[in-house]
Coordinates of C-alpha atoms and ligand atoms in Angstrom, one line a residue:
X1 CA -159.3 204.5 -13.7
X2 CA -159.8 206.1 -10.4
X3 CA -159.5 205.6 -6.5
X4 CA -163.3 205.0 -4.3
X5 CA -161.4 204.9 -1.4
X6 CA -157.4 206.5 -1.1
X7 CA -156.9 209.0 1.8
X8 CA -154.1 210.9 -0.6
X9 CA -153.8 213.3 2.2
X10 CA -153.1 210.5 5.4
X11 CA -151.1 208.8 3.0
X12 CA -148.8 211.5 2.0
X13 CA -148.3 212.4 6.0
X14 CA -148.1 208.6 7.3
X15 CA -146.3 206.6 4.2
X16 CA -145.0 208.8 1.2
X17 CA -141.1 208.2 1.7
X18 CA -141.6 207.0 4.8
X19 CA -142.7 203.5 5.3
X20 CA -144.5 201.1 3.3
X21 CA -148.6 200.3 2.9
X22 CA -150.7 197.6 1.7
X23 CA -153.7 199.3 0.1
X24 CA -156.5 196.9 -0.5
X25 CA -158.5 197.2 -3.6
X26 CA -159.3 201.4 -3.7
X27 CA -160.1 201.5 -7.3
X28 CA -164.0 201.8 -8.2
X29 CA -163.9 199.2 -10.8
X30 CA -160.4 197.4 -11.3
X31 CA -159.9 196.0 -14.7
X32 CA -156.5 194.7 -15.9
X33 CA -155.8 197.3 -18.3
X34 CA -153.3 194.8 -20.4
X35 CA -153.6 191.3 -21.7
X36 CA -150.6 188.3 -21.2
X37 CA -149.9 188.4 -24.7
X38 CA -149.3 191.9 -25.2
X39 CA -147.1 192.4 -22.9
X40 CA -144.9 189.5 -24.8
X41 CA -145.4 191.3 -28.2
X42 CA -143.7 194.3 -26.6
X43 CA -140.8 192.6 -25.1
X44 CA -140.3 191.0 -28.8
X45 CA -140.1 194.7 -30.0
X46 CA -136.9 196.4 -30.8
X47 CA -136.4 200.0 -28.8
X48 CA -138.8 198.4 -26.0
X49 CA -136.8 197.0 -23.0
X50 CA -137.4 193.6 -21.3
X51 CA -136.2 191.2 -19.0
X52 CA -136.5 187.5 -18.6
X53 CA -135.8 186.0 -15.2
X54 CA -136.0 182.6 -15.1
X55 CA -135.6 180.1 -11.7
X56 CA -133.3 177.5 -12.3
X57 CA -132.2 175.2 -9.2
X58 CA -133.0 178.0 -7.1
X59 CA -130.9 180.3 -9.2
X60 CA -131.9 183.2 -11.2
X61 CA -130.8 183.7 -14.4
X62 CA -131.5 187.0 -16.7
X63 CA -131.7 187.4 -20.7
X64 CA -132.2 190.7 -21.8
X65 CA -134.7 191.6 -24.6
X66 CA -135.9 192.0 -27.5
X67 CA -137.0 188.5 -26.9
X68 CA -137.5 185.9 -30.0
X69 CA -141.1 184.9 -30.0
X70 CA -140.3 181.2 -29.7
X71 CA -138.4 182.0 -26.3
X72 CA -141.9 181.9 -24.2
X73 CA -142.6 178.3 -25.9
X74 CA -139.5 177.2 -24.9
X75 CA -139.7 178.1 -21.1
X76 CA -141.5 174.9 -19.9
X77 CA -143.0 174.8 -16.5
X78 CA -140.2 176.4 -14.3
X79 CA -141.4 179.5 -12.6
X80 CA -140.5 182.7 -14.9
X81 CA -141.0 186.2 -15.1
X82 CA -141.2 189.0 -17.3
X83 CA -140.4 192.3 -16.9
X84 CA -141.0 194.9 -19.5
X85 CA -140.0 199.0 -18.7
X86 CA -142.2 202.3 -19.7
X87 CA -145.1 200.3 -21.1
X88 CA -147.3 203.7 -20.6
X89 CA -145.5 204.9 -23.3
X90 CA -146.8 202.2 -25.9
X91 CA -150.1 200.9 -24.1
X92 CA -153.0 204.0 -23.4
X93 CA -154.7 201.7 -21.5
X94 CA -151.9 201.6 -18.9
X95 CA -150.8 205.2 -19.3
X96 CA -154.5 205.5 -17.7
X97 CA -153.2 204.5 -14.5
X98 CA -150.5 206.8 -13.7
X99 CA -153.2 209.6 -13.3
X100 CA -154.9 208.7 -9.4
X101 CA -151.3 209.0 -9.1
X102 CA -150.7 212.6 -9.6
X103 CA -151.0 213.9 -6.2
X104 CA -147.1 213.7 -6.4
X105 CA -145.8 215.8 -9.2
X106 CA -145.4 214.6 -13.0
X107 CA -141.8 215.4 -12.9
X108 CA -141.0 212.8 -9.8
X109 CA -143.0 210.3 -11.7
X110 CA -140.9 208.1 -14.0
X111 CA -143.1 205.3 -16.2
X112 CA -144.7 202.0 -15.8
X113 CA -142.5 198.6 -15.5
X114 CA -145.0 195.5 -16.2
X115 CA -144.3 192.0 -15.3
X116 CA -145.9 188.6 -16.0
X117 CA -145.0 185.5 -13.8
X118 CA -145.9 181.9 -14.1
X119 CA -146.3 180.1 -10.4
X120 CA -143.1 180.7 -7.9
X121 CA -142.2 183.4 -10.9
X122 CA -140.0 186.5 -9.2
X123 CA -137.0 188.8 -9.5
X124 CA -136.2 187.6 -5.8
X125 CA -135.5 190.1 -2.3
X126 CA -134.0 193.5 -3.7
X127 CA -134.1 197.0 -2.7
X128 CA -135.1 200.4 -5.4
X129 CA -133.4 203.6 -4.8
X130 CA -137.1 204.8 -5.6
X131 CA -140.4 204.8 -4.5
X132 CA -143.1 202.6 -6.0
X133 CA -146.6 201.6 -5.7
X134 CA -147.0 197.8 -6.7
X135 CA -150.5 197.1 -8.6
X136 CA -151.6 193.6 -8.7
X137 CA -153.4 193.6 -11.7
X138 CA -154.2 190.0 -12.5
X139 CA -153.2 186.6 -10.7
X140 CA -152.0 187.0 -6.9
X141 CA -148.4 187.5 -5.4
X142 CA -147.1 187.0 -1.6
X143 CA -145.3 190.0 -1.0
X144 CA -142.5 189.9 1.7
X145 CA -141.4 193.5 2.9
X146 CA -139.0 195.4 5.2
X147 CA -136.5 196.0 6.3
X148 CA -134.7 199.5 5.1
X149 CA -131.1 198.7 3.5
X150 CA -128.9 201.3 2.3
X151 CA -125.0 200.8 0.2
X152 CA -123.6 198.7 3.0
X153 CA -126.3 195.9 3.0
X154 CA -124.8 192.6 2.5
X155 CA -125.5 191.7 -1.3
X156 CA -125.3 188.2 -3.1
X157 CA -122.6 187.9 -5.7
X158 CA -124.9 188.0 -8.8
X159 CA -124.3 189.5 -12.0
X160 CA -126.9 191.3 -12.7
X161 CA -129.8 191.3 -10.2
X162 CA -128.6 193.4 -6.8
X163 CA -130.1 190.3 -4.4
X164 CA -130.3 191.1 -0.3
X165 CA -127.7 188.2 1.4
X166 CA -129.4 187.6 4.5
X167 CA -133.8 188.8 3.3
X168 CA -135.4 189.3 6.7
X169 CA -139.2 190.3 6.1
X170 CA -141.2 192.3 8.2
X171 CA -144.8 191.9 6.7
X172 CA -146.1 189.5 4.5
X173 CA -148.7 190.1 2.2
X174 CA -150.8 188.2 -0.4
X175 CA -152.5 190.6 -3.2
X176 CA -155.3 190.2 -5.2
X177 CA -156.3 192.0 -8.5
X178 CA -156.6 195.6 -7.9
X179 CA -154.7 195.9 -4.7
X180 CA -151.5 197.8 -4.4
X181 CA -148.6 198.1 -2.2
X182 CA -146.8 201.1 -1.6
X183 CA -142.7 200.6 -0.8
X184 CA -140.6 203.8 -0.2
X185 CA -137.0 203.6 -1.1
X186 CA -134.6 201.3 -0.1
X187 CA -136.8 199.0 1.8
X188 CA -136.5 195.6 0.9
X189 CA -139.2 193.4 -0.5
X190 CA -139.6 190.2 -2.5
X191 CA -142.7 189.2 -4.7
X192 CA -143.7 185.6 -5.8
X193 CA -146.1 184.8 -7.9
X194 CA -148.8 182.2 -6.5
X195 CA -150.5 180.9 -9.3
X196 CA -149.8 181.6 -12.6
X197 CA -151.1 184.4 -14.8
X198 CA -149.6 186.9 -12.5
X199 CA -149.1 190.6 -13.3
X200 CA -147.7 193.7 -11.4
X201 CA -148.1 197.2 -12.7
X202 CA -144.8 199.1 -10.8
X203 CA -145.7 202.8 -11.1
X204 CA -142.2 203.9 -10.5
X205 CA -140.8 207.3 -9.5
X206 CA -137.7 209.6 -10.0
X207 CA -135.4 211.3 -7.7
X208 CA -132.3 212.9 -8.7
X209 CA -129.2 211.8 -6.7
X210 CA -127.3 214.8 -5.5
X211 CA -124.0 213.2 -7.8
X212 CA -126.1 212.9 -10.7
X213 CA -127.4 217.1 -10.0
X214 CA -123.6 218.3 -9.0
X215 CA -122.3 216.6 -12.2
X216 CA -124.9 217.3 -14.8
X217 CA -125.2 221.1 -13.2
X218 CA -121.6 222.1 -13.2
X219 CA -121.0 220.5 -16.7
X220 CA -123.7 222.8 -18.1
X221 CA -122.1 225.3 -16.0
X222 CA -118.0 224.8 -17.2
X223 CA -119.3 224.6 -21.1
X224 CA -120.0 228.5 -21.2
X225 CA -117.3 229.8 -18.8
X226 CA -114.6 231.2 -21.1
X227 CA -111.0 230.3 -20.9
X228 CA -110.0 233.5 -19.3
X229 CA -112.0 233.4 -16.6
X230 CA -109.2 232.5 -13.9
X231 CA -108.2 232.9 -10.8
X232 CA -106.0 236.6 -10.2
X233 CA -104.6 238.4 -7.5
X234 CA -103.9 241.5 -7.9
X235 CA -103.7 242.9 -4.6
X236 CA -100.9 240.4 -4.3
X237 CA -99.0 240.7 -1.1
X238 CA -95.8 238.9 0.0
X239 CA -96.3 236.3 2.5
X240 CA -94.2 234.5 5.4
X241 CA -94.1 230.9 3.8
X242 CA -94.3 230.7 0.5
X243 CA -95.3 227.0 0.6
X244 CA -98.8 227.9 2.4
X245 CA -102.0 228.6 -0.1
X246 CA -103.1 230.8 2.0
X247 CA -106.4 231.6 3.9
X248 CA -107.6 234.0 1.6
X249 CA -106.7 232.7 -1.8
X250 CA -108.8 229.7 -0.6
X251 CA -111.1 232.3 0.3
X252 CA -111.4 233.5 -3.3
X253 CA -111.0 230.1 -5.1
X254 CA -113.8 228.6 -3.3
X255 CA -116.0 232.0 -4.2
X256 CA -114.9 231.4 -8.1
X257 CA -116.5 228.1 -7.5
X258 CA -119.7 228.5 -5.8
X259 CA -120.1 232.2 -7.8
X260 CA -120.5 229.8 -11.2
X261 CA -122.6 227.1 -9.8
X262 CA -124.6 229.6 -8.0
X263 CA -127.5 231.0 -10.8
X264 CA -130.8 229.7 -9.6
X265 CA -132.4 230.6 -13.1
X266 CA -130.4 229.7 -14.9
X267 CA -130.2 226.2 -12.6
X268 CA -134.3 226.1 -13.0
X269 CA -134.0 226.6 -16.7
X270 CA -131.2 223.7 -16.7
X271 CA -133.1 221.2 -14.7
X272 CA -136.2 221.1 -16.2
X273 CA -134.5 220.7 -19.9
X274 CA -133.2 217.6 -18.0
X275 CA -135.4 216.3 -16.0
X276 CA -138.0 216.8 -19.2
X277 CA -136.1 214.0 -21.4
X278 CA -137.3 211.1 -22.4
X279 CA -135.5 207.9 -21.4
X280 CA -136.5 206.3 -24.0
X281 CA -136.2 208.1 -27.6
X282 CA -140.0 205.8 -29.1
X283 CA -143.5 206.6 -29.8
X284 CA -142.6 209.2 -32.9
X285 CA -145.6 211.3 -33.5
X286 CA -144.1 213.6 -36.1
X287 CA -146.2 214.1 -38.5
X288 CA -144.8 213.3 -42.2
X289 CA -144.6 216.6 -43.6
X290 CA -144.6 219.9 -41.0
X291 CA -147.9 221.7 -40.4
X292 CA -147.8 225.3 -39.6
X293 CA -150.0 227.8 -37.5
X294 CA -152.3 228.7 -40.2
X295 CA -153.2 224.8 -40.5
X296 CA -153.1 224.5 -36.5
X297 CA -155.4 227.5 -36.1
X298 CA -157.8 226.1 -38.5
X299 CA -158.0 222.8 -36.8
X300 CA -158.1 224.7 -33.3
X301 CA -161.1 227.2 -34.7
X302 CA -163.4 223.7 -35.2
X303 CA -163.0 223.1 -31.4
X304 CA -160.3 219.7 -32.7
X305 CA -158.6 218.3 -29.1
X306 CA -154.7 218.2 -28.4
X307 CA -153.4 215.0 -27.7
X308 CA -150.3 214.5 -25.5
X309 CA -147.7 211.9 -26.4
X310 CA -147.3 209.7 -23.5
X311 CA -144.1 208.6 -24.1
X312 CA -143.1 212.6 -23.7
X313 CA -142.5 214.6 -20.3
X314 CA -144.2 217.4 -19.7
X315 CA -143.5 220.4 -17.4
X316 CA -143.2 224.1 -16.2
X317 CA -141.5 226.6 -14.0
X318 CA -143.0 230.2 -13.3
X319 CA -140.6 232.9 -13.9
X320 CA -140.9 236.9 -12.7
X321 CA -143.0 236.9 -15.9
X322 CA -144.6 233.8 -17.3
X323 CA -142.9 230.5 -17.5
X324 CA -140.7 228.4 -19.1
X325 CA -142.5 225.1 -20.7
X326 CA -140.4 221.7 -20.9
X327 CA -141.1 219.7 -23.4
X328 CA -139.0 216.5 -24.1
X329 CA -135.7 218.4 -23.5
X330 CA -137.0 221.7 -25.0
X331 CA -137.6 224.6 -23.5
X332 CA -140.0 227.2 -24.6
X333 CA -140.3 230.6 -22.9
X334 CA -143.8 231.4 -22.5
X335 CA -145.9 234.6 -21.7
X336 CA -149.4 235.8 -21.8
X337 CA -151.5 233.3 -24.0
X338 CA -149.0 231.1 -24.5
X339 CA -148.1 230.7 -20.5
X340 CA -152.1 229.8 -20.2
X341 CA -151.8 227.2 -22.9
X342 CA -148.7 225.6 -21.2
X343 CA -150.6 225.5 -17.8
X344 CA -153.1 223.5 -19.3
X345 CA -151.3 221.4 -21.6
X346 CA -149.2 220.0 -17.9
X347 CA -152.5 219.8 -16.2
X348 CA -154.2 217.4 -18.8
X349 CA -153.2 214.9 -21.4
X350 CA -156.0 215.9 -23.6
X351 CA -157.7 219.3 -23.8
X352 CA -160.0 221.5 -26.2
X353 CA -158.7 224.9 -25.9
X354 CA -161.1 227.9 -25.2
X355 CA -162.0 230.3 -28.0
X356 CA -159.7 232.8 -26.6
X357 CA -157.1 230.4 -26.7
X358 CA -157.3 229.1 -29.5
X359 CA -157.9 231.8 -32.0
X360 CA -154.5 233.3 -30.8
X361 CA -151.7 233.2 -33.0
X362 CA -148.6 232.7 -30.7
X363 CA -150.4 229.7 -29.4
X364 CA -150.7 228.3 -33.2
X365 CA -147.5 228.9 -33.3
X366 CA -146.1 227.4 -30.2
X367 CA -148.2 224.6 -30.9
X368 CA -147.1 224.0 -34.2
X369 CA -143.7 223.7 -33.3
X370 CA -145.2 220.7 -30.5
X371 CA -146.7 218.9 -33.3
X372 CA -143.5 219.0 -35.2
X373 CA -141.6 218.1 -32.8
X374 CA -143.5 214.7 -32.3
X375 CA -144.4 216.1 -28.5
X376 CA -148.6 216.5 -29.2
X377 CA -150.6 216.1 -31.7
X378 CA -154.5 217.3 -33.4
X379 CA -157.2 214.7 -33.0
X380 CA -158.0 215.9 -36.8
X381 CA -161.0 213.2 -36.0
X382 CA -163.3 215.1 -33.5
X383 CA -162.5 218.4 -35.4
Ligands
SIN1 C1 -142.1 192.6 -10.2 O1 -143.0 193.1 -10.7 O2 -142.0 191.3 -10.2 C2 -141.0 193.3 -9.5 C3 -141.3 194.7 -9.2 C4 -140.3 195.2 -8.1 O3 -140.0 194.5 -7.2 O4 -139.9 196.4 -8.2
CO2 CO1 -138.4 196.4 -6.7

């Protein structure tokens, strides 16, 4: 899948985290890359999550999966929708279409949520702390946007769905297969379907909250800070009032502090760790008994493709010299050959490696421990 007509560039400096777009059809040849009843199978699945929002009397109600098969049967003709997350990561298909995407950066993109609605079907006006393009894939939806709300937007009581009190739209749109709405954060917006046989492909992104980076950091940071690393004074002087803490003990707390937090390496090593793992622990590639390098370099020598999980994140940081590779909440230090292979193996989901490459036996190795890890694996098939 891939755009005929995007401006990524006019995009990025007129909409990206900015304010929302109604793109109409860009793709070169859309094609609903998942059928009705797929979708269903995987929200039946255990280790797959789903969500059923039904309308009932003009009130929304929410069951959370695995779903029993006989549930759909059951539903009758009031408007209903379902919504199942990280489908990439079990459908190839849909995977596909996170790549036109990557003109923002793998590790701000988070997965694909799917949903299929029957007529009037919808999770009903709500904000996302994130950005996310909206594809229509099959059926239409009237989409109702606008405007930006933040924590002290009026909120209906509801148990489980974060509902806008008082929805006041801004545009109004109705899309067709193929077309796709962008909506940055915390803008409002409401889809419903019109017609049935409606589905939405929400290519959803990440971005950490500062409280989720200042917690996760400094609890990395206090597990290797030994006991006896405390405060001391001595160049302690007598002072006027004894009751005061003093200018310059806060001086030197605060320092303690922000000293510990303060290692940007070691913070870029931390972060990508993080950032690399998977929500969702499914798709397990490993293989039944471990290969080693000998076996990977034979397979590599016949020209055989790696193959990226897709349910796996994938990233890298240079360092003074080479990089560190993030895999899946690994990291692997990686210089010379091996830093070339984990360049390409973030570039592209699939790759044949060049002769260089692959007759080198640190790459055997680091790719060994990839394959046993469940991370990549050999197309053994096109060797
Ligand atoms: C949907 O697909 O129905 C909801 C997507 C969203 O509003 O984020
Ligand atoms: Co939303």
């Amino acid at each position: 899948m891939h755009f005929a007509t995007f401006d990524v560039e006019s995009f990025l400096r007129d909409h990206w985290q900015k304010r929302p777009l109604l793109i109409r059809n860009p793709w070169a040849d859309w094609v609903n890359p998942l059928e009705p009843d797929e979708l269903a199978g995987l929200a039946c699945e255990e280790g797959v999550e789903s969500r059923l929002v039904v309308r009932k009397d003009d009130r929304l109600t929410v069951e959370n999966g695995p779903l029993p098969e006989a549930r759909f049967g059951a539903l009758g003709s009031t408007p209903w929708t379902l919504l199942v997350q990280a489908v990439d990561h079990h459908a190839p298909d849909v995977a596909a279409l996170i790549a036109p995407f990557r003109f923002v950066p793998d590790w701000r993109i988070d997965d694909i949520m799917v949903s299929y609605a029957t007529d009037g079907g919808g999770v009903g006006p709500h904000y996302d702390q994130y950005d996310v393009f909206l594809i229509q894939g099959l059926g239409t939806r009237r989409w109702r946007v606008g405007p930006k709300c933040d924590s002290t937007t009026p909120l209906l009581p509801h148990e489980e769905l974060r509902l806008i009190a008082d929805f006041d739209a801004t545009g109004e749109w109705v899309l067709e297969p193929g077309d796709i709405l962008y909506v940055p954060p915390g803008y409002a917006h409401d889809g419903v379907a019109t017609g049935d046989d409606c589905m939405t492909y929400s290519i959803g992104f990440r971005a950490p909250s500062r409280a989720e980076l200042v917690e996760g950091w400094s609890e990395h940071c206090v597990d290797i800070l030994p006991e006896e690393d405390r405060y001391a004074d001595p160049d302690l002087m007598p002072q006027a009032n004894p009751g005061e803490i003093g200018a310059a003990a806060v001086d030197r707390l605060h320092a303690m502090m922000i000293d510990a937090l303060s290692d940007r390496a070691a913070f870029a090593r931390w972060f990508g760790t993080s950032n690399s793992r998977s929500k969702y622990p499914d798709a397990d590639w490993r293989p039944d008994l471990p290969v080693d390098e000998g076996a990977v370099g034979a397979l590599l020598a016949r020209g055989a493709p790696i193959v990226r999980n897709p349910a796996c994140r994938f990233a890298f940081i240079r360092q003074a010299d080479g990089l560190m590779l993030f895999v899946d909440g690994a990291c692997f230090d990686c210089t010379g050959d091996t830093a070339r292979l984990a360049e390409r193996l973030c570039a592209t989901a699939t790759l044949a490696l060049p002769p260089a490459l692959a007759g080198s036996a640190p790459v055997s190795a680091l790719l060994a421990a990839l394959i046993n890890s469940g991370a990549i694996a050999i197309d053994e098939a096109v060797a």
